[in-house]
XYZ file of C-alpha atoms in Angstrom:
584
model
C 208.161 -24.867 305.279
C 211.696 -24.328 303.988
C 213.105 -25.984 300.999
C 211.503 -25.164 298.079
C 213.731 -24.293 295.275
C 216.839 -24.430 297.563
C 216.177 -53.607 275.572
C 216.313 -56.892 275.956
C 213.482 -59.185 276.969
C 214.622 -60.783 280.375
C 212.785 -63.407 282.625
C 211.795 -62.978 286.097
C 214.753 -64.747 288.412
C 214.289 -67.649 290.903
C 215.059 -67.225 294.505
C 215.723 -70.542 296.457
C 214.158 -70.226 300.189
C 214.478 -72.629 303.070
C 212.093 -72.340 305.651
C 213.567 -72.291 309.309
C 211.015 -72.035 312.234
C 208.531 -71.824 309.889
C 209.743 -68.711 308.583
C 211.299 -68.040 304.858
C 214.648 -66.940 304.600
C 216.558 -66.330 301.566
C 219.680 -68.727 300.979
C 220.417 -67.525 297.290
C 220.001 -64.161 296.406
C 219.043 -63.981 292.546
C 219.011 -60.481 292.887
C 222.790 -60.541 292.674
C 222.796 -61.151 289.075
C 221.341 -60.325 285.971
C 220.305 -56.882 286.313
C 219.974 -54.835 282.696
C 222.414 -51.806 283.163
C 222.040 -48.933 280.684
C 223.713 -45.649 280.150
C 221.352 -42.238 281.188
C 221.556 -39.752 278.676
C 224.185 -37.024 279.802
C 222.738 -33.139 279.748
C 224.997 -30.705 278.379
C 227.679 -32.850 277.656
C 228.212 -34.075 281.461
C 228.965 -37.737 282.301
C 226.009 -39.381 282.802
C 225.362 -42.516 285.652
C 224.717 -45.829 284.839
C 221.024 -46.827 284.928
C 220.676 -50.296 286.230
C 217.042 -51.750 285.482
C 216.224 -54.610 288.155
C 214.272 -57.368 286.472
C 210.613 -56.907 288.097
C 208.773 -59.001 285.368
C 208.800 -56.318 283.073
C 210.665 -56.553 279.619
C 212.486 -53.175 277.925
C 209.612 -53.024 275.800
C 206.860 -53.341 278.558
C 208.757 -50.792 280.484
C 208.510 -48.195 277.861
C 204.906 -48.691 277.267
C 204.289 -48.354 280.959
C 206.343 -45.053 280.965
C 204.683 -43.340 277.993
C 201.317 -44.778 276.989
C 198.647 -41.603 277.613
C 195.833 -42.404 280.156
C 193.677 -39.370 279.507
C 195.796 -36.608 281.273
C 195.326 -33.220 279.260
C 197.735 -30.314 280.761
C 198.879 -27.855 277.752
C 199.307 -28.548 274.012
C 202.349 -30.806 273.283
C 204.099 -28.142 271.140
C 203.964 -25.762 273.510
C 205.819 -27.728 276.269
C 208.224 -28.931 273.640
C 209.195 -25.605 272.324
C 208.958 -23.748 275.939
C 211.928 -22.367 277.286
C 213.079 -22.047 281.278
C 211.565 -19.171 283.136
C 215.032 -17.221 283.610
C 217.179 -18.824 280.868
C 217.059 -19.888 277.193
C 217.459 -23.501 277.718
C 214.611 -25.707 277.175
C 211.955 -26.438 279.750
C 212.461 -30.169 278.884
C 216.286 -30.269 279.509
C 217.071 -33.222 281.572
C 218.995 -31.428 284.115
C 216.186 -28.742 284.679
C 213.664 -31.673 284.704
C 215.942 -33.545 287.129
C 215.445 -30.428 289.898
C 212.082 -31.122 290.079
C 212.692 -34.660 291.151
C 211.097 -36.388 287.992
C 212.856 -38.552 285.993
C 214.241 -37.714 282.498
C 214.210 -39.981 280.026
C 216.817 -42.697 278.696
C 216.757 -41.470 275.348
C 214.298 -41.304 272.315
C 212.384 -43.902 271.469
C 209.385 -44.612 269.366
C 206.831 -43.810 271.947
C 208.690 -41.159 272.914
C 210.236 -39.404 270.066
C 210.810 -35.954 271.590
C 212.801 -37.304 274.604
C 209.880 -36.275 277.244
C 210.351 -36.893 281.248
C 209.280 -40.710 282.239
C 205.763 -40.327 282.698
C 204.849 -37.149 280.642
C 203.041 -38.189 277.357
C 201.306 -37.321 274.491
C 197.599 -37.785 274.661
C 196.796 -39.333 271.048
C 193.472 -37.034 270.078
C 193.917 -34.260 267.516
C 193.761 -31.455 270.100
C 193.416 -27.664 269.041
C 195.114 -25.568 266.627
C 198.420 -26.769 267.966
C 197.965 -30.466 268.025
C 197.213 -33.170 270.486
C 197.999 -32.234 274.589
C 200.554 -33.532 276.974
C 199.875 -34.807 280.252
C 201.079 -37.059 282.897
C 200.529 -40.819 283.214
C 201.061 -43.430 286.093
C 204.653 -43.771 285.701
C 205.236 -39.993 286.046
C 204.158 -40.677 290.198
C 205.196 -44.272 290.641
C 208.787 -44.582 288.978
C 212.067 -43.883 291.228
C 215.585 -44.044 291.237
C 217.998 -45.072 293.857
C 221.878 -43.876 293.601
C 224.891 -45.761 294.741
C 227.781 -44.123 293.461
C 227.426 -43.284 289.759
C 224.994 -46.116 289.490
C 220.969 -45.026 289.669
C 218.884 -48.119 290.220
C 215.518 -48.001 288.571
C 212.639 -48.620 290.911
C 209.732 -49.326 288.405
C 206.417 -48.734 290.607
C 207.999 -47.231 293.115
C 207.185 -44.052 294.916
C 208.464 -40.757 293.124
C 210.331 -38.084 294.924
C 209.054 -35.395 292.209
C 207.873 -32.189 293.152
C 204.461 -31.621 291.713
C 204.195 -27.989 293.349
C 207.556 -27.304 292.041
C 206.939 -28.250 288.549
C 203.707 -26.660 288.136
C 205.128 -23.368 289.647
C 208.018 -23.536 286.974
C 205.541 -24.099 284.118
C 203.274 -21.488 285.063
C 206.680 -18.719 285.713
C 207.781 -20.091 281.817
C 204.584 -19.638 280.450
C 204.063 -16.369 281.700
C 208.146 -15.468 281.169
C 207.655 -16.074 277.283
C 204.638 -14.031 277.304
C 206.496 -11.077 278.916
C 209.882 -11.302 276.934
C 209.908 -10.722 273.118
C 212.806 -12.433 272.343
C 211.669 -15.727 274.310
C 208.202 -15.279 272.451
C 209.869 -14.954 268.946
C 212.217 -18.119 269.511
C 208.914 -20.204 271.080
C 206.823 -19.123 267.872
C 209.828 -20.026 265.673
C 210.366 -23.481 267.109
C 206.508 -24.087 266.421
C 206.847 -22.468 263.057
C 203.539 -20.793 263.580
C 202.622 -17.273 262.659
C 203.373 -15.362 266.159
C 199.876 -13.719 265.767
C 198.213 -16.782 265.767
C 200.478 -18.152 268.958
C 199.925 -15.180 271.015
C 196.110 -15.859 271.827
C 196.613 -19.615 272.203
C 199.720 -19.027 274.593
C 197.961 -16.609 276.405
C 194.885 -18.768 277.297
C 197.287 -21.827 278.099
C 199.331 -19.508 280.371
C 195.858 -18.622 282.084
C 194.974 -22.193 282.816
C 198.334 -23.188 284.094
C 198.027 -20.147 286.314
C 194.498 -21.359 287.631
C 196.043 -24.982 288.082
C 198.792 -23.741 289.930
C 196.468 -21.286 292.220
C 194.066 -24.233 292.781
C 197.221 -26.063 293.962
C 198.323 -23.746 296.666
C 198.341 -24.960 300.427
C 199.755 -23.206 303.445
C 202.866 -25.356 303.428
C 204.484 -26.956 300.481
C 203.695 -30.885 299.666
C 207.314 -30.941 299.143
C 209.422 -33.720 297.537
C 207.368 -37.144 297.108
C 203.961 -36.056 298.147
C 200.514 -34.637 296.851
C 197.198 -34.609 298.115
C 195.646 -36.623 295.344
C 192.296 -36.937 296.907
C 192.254 -33.266 297.669
C 192.613 -32.920 293.957
C 190.431 -35.192 292.768
C 187.677 -34.007 294.734
C 188.130 -30.546 293.552
C 188.196 -31.852 289.845
C 184.862 -33.228 290.425
C 182.877 -31.604 292.963
C 183.751 -27.565 292.234
C 185.121 -27.552 288.329
C 183.041 -30.145 286.994
C 179.726 -29.555 289.011
C 180.120 -25.771 288.499
C 180.052 -25.306 292.396
C 183.116 -23.189 293.728
C 181.706 -23.373 297.280
C 182.594 -26.970 297.157
C 186.445 -26.132 296.844
C 188.895 -26.920 299.641
C 192.796 -26.370 300.030
C 194.004 -29.548 298.868
C 196.468 -29.667 302.180
C 196.868 -33.372 303.097
C 199.663 -34.613 301.115
C 200.422 -38.249 301.525
C 203.822 -40.193 299.493
C 202.873 -41.742 296.447
C 202.105 -45.580 297.165
C 204.307 -48.363 295.453
C 202.381 -50.033 292.781
C 203.588 -53.510 292.749
C 200.940 -56.144 294.412
C 197.975 -53.559 294.504
C 196.173 -54.786 291.714
C 195.501 -58.094 293.674
C 194.714 -56.230 297.166
C 191.104 -56.241 298.298
C 191.255 -52.552 299.118
C 193.699 -49.708 297.356
C 194.571 -46.548 298.632
C 195.941 -45.165 301.692
C 192.422 -45.149 303.630
C 191.347 -48.308 301.385
C 188.348 -46.525 299.499
C 188.951 -47.954 296.119
C 187.440 -51.550 295.914
C 188.035 -51.865 292.423
C 190.720 -51.101 289.324
C 188.533 -49.097 287.088
C 187.133 -46.651 289.588
C 190.232 -46.203 291.293
C 192.438 -45.589 287.984
C 189.885 -43.181 286.632
C 189.763 -41.217 289.599
C 193.064 -40.724 289.596
C 193.175 -39.539 285.730
C 190.768 -36.790 287.135
C 193.134 -35.401 289.579
C 196.005 -34.971 287.567
C 194.494 -32.897 284.387
C 191.967 -35.385 283.336
C 188.484 -33.449 282.246
C 185.393 -34.683 283.966
C 181.837 -33.229 282.522
C 178.543 -33.903 284.154
C 176.975 -32.838 280.300
C 173.033 -32.288 281.263
C 173.322 -33.163 284.451
C 171.856 -36.760 283.912
C 173.925 -39.486 284.642
C 174.152 -40.686 280.717
C 175.421 -37.760 279.903
C 178.735 -37.976 282.178
C 181.946 -38.198 280.469
C 185.481 -37.310 280.542
C 189.050 -37.651 278.633
C 189.974 -41.069 280.544
C 191.160 -43.298 278.343
C 189.372 -46.489 279.753
C 191.430 -48.832 277.456
C 194.760 -47.464 278.152
C 193.625 -47.771 281.817
C 193.180 -51.223 281.137
C 196.098 -52.039 279.928
C 198.101 -50.245 282.428
C 196.355 -51.843 285.105
C 197.237 -55.698 283.428
C 200.861 -54.338 283.066
C 201.009 -53.573 287.118
C 199.857 -56.806 287.987
C 202.928 -58.295 286.385
C 205.107 -55.971 288.406
C 207.431 -57.747 290.809
C 208.804 -56.291 293.738
C 212.034 -55.301 293.561
C 214.835 -58.060 294.595
C 217.282 -56.491 296.821
C 220.428 -55.626 294.515
C 224.137 -56.399 294.777
C 224.876 -53.113 294.361
C 223.627 -52.267 297.963
C 225.294 -54.708 299.639
C 225.359 -58.452 300.596
C 222.442 -59.763 302.844
C 223.578 -61.225 306.334
C 221.600 -64.706 306.473
C 222.172 -65.036 310.065
C 220.274 -61.356 310.835
C 217.519 -62.249 308.308
C 216.621 -65.570 309.829
C 216.665 -63.654 313.138
C 214.671 -60.869 311.725
C 212.060 -63.308 309.939
C 211.223 -64.481 313.767
C 210.634 -61.195 314.776
C 208.598 -60.047 311.720
C 206.299 -62.831 312.026
C 205.770 -62.199 316.049
C 205.801 -57.819 315.609
C 204.813 -57.141 311.901
C 202.710 -60.181 309.888
C 199.638 -60.153 311.814
C 198.975 -56.447 309.833
C 201.142 -56.900 307.019
C 201.316 -60.725 305.805
C 204.200 -62.471 304.565
C 205.727 -64.450 304.035
C 202.111 -66.273 304.034
C 199.573 -63.796 302.685
C 195.988 -64.184 303.933
C 193.257 -64.048 301.089
C 189.737 -63.009 301.144
C 187.148 -65.613 301.338
C 186.184 -67.421 298.261
C 182.366 -66.761 298.735
C 182.840 -62.786 298.883
C 183.565 -62.474 295.007
C 181.984 -63.533 291.981
C 183.523 -67.255 290.534
C 185.356 -67.997 293.921
C 188.158 -65.222 292.884
C 190.281 -64.106 296.087
C 192.197 -61.056 297.048
C 194.965 -60.177 299.358
C 192.725 -59.674 302.320
C 195.090 -56.197 303.569
C 194.212 -55.326 306.583
C 192.706 -51.980 307.474
C 194.098 -50.613 311.119
C 191.625 -48.523 312.708
C 193.167 -44.638 313.366
C 192.689 -45.558 317.214
C 195.012 -48.266 316.913
C 197.636 -46.645 314.259
C 197.619 -43.262 315.439
C 199.354 -41.834 312.826
C 198.873 -38.500 311.721
C 194.889 -38.422 311.071
C 194.785 -35.204 308.348
C 194.431 -37.281 305.412
C 191.609 -39.281 306.597
C 189.708 -36.408 308.259
C 189.981 -34.280 305.297
C 188.370 -37.159 303.121
C 185.611 -38.492 305.813
C 184.396 -35.101 307.069
C 183.989 -33.048 303.697
C 181.170 -32.322 302.035
C 179.659 -30.857 298.887
C 176.566 -28.840 297.333
C 175.112 -31.440 294.758
C 173.855 -28.361 292.301
C 172.188 -29.929 289.217
C 173.029 -33.542 290.861
C 170.496 -32.827 293.579
C 168.028 -35.240 291.628
C 170.389 -38.101 291.582
C 170.611 -37.761 295.495
C 167.059 -38.063 296.405
C 166.488 -33.787 296.368
C 169.737 -33.249 298.836
C 171.155 -30.161 298.296
C 174.719 -31.402 300.474
C 176.195 -34.859 300.693
C 179.261 -36.410 301.668
C 182.024 -35.107 298.740
C 183.079 -38.680 298.596
C 179.476 -39.780 297.032
C 179.418 -37.270 294.222
C 182.907 -38.714 293.349
C 181.518 -42.309 293.197
C 178.492 -41.306 291.099
C 180.619 -39.063 289.258
C 183.498 -41.861 288.371
C 181.157 -44.833 288.179
C 178.487 -43.238 285.599
C 181.390 -42.080 283.411
C 182.846 -45.585 283.644
C 179.769 -47.283 283.136
C 179.331 -44.648 279.960
C 182.664 -45.291 278.305
C 182.063 -49.246 278.542
C 178.868 -48.965 277.019
C 180.154 -46.318 274.257
C 182.888 -49.232 273.714
C 180.395 -51.902 273.284
C 181.959 -53.465 276.629
C 179.697 -55.557 278.079
C 179.359 -59.056 279.627
C 182.626 -60.838 280.683
C 184.512 -58.259 278.787
C 182.650 -55.690 281.214
C 183.632 -57.640 284.223
C 187.166 -57.668 283.384
C 187.761 -54.194 282.960
C 186.376 -53.765 287.112
C 189.008 -56.400 287.770
C 186.364 -58.859 288.365
C 185.747 -57.358 291.288
C 181.849 -58.092 291.956
C 180.176 -60.179 294.745
C 178.330 -63.176 293.711
C 174.978 -62.176 291.832
C 175.966 -58.641 291.724
C 176.202 -56.261 288.602
C 177.712 -53.410 290.709
C 181.619 -53.837 291.562
C 182.494 -53.932 294.878
C 183.037 -51.015 296.864
C 186.190 -49.890 298.913
C 186.526 -49.970 302.659
C 183.187 -48.509 304.204
C 184.333 -49.252 308.223
C 185.766 -46.997 310.778
C 188.609 -44.238 309.790
C 191.468 -46.791 309.161
C 195.036 -46.710 306.828
C 195.772 -49.525 304.813
C 198.319 -52.030 305.937
C 199.910 -53.395 303.070
C 202.289 -56.015 302.047
C 205.702 -55.080 302.534
C 207.809 -56.874 299.877
C 210.358 -54.292 298.322
C 209.072 -51.635 300.989
C 212.922 -51.298 301.409
C 213.065 -49.186 297.723
C 209.896 -47.013 299.000
C 211.003 -44.143 301.606
C 210.087 -42.163 303.186
C 207.642 -44.165 304.864
C 204.248 -43.852 306.833
C 201.472 -42.546 304.631
C 202.650 -38.875 304.763
C 206.075 -39.548 304.278
C 207.159 -38.417 307.643
C 209.610 -40.930 308.588
C 212.621 -41.350 306.670
C 214.133 -44.517 307.342
C 212.728 -48.147 308.461
C 215.166 -48.063 311.128
C 213.178 -44.666 312.266
C 209.789 -46.310 312.105
C 210.948 -49.424 314.013
C 212.266 -46.605 316.526
C 209.757 -45.090 319.268
C 208.257 -41.947 318.026
C 210.570 -39.879 320.456
C 213.482 -40.779 318.779
C 212.380 -40.160 315.148
C 214.403 -37.437 313.342
C 212.096 -34.426 313.680
C 213.274 -32.607 310.632
C 215.010 -34.280 307.582
C 215.913 -33.579 303.852
C 213.658 -35.099 301.161
C 214.693 -35.282 297.720
C 218.128 -36.954 297.911
C 218.480 -40.132 295.992
C 221.609 -41.665 297.840
C 220.710 -44.547 299.733
C 221.420 -45.567 303.490
C 221.245 -49.429 303.012
C 221.951 -49.966 306.556
C 218.755 -48.001 307.772
C 216.766 -48.481 304.558
C 215.767 -45.654 303.061
C 217.313 -42.319 301.235
C 220.436 -39.966 303.009
C 218.578 -37.675 304.681
C 220.241 -36.215 307.549
C 221.673 -32.677 307.012
C 224.931 -33.498 308.036
C 225.616 -36.503 305.799
C 224.470 -34.275 302.645
C 227.260 -32.191 301.100
C 226.300 -28.524 301.163
C 226.483 -28.575 297.397
C 224.009 -31.491 297.005
C 221.082 -29.631 299.011
C 219.707 -27.676 296.055
C 216.235 -28.480 295.281
C 215.946 -30.914 298.330
C 213.112 -30.407 300.670
C 213.280 -29.906 304.454
C 210.267 -31.885 305.784
C 209.235 -30.469 309.347
C 207.176 -32.802 311.218
C 205.701 -30.291 313.646
C 203.791 -28.807 310.875
C 199.959 -29.767 310.004
C 199.307 -33.094 308.462
C 203.252 -33.900 308.847
C 203.294 -35.870 312.314
C 205.592 -38.466 312.621
C 203.880 -40.318 315.601
C 202.146 -43.579 315.774
C 202.680 -46.994 314.364
C 204.466 -47.720 317.664
C 204.523 -51.552 316.997
C 205.173 -53.617 319.332
C 203.279 -52.005 322.097
C 205.540 -50.421 324.307
C 203.664 -51.849 327.513
C 204.714 -55.237 326.121
C 208.035 -55.139 324.699
C 210.335 -52.244 322.556
C 212.654 -53.116 320.299
C 216.474 -53.039 320.746
C 218.698 -51.309 318.132
C 219.686 -54.772 317.024
C 216.128 -56.274 316.579
C 215.322 -53.375 314.525
C 218.689 -54.004 312.221
C 217.413 -57.504 312.275
C 214.080 -56.643 310.807
C 215.676 -54.305 308.247
C 217.723 -57.346 307.305
C 214.653 -59.576 306.543
C 212.726 -56.911 304.791
C 215.396 -56.920 302.389
C 214.891 -60.565 301.084
C 210.975 -60.628 302.403
C 209.048 -62.866 299.706
C 206.319 -61.437 297.553
C 202.488 -62.441 298.249
C 201.352 -65.085 295.846
C 199.146 -64.163 292.947
C 195.600 -63.798 293.867
C 192.218 -62.825 292.131
C 192.266 -65.941 289.588
């Protein structure tokens, strides 16, 4: 693969809808007014772009909390990261322009929650840490916040799909630490920023560099992930089944990257994750922490001794805030919506898309399925034989096994089990131990699990256990979440609505300028000036795990969408109504 390294509180707006032929169509786009505009800090004295914050149901204060609330991720000492220089220059590693090259978002400035101006989603752990203080790690916002650029304006998408390059970030971090050890001048400046005795700094820095080297090596893949993708389950299963369990033979190369899913409406969905395996929010979020520099421990091998660095009180808060997050409404900066074309698109959407994705009416799960008659969005799991998209992510997860080691008694003496079972056992017991240690029980315990319990059950609901399938979730706000399909193999919605043979075979990922006509980021090589290609990633759909086939709807034997019909559906997706709240 080529391309690597190459504050005021607002109220949600109201949108007026009219029903035409049974389908909702926008009449007045409230998205055309009321956005909060801020100035992005300039790097090195350069002119900064405006940042427009769409009103997605969060106040400025809540947004800041989401960006900088720790969840238990511990990567390296916070003081080390703030003192670290770039590997081949004297500039700081956290310089906004340097961070931006990796696709992660620089902060908009310093604040009470982010006094050192860390990038969005990079946070200090609240615990004391070692000799050099608390650790720094990642939180949800690092992978679920992104920008769209129009001219000199950047439109912030909270809860969207990051275009960060995880492998590039880790490679640069490792090189920067090694360069600091190798270059006496760099090391002296590093120690001076820490205001510490170099003789005490060096062994700690050597240990940190060795650990980051190990993490980077564990994340190696034959083909780089590139921008906006990560094999989350590959990393989580390695952390649990290989590292925590002390069974190196359980390690697998994490080579099935998927796009970061968008977060709005997720707390209300019956199943989460691309393969639907998450059935309750606490298990889902705790597992996520373990895959992103959280530290699980199996103690003495008994379930009651399992623990981790995850902060479940923070996970509960983050989930609550995400439940209030609304899909982004189409902003005026991207142009007006054709109401006539959207009305046509609404009918086509209802005919060809709504049976899987729902909208504007969203089916709910039966009230009898959950405690207290609570209902969730009945997201449809579409079996692999029907959707026919790249199977690698599903197959890696479903076929992976693990040696049980010290945990064999917990599995009836079995020496090898599906790796998924080790993950469920580890996460489930860590969650219960944490709740017990915090004296959280009764209804408070149920709330931590999002009330995901069958009537009369004390065990939280499980995820999807049927045939291999990908989730077809709600599409409100999908316009802001490209590239598309679970593996990010299709650059625009127009391409996704086109037959697979017409979809681009190679395209750039990482450019934040937006294609409002096709719905997606500008990705075609001939539309991106040479000077703007630095740091972009050239996605090749011919490589393993990168197939852009499948998702051919409607069935070609029944109908085939014309270009004008594709554009009509696109127009409707700009204004597709959000699902009604569920879970109450």
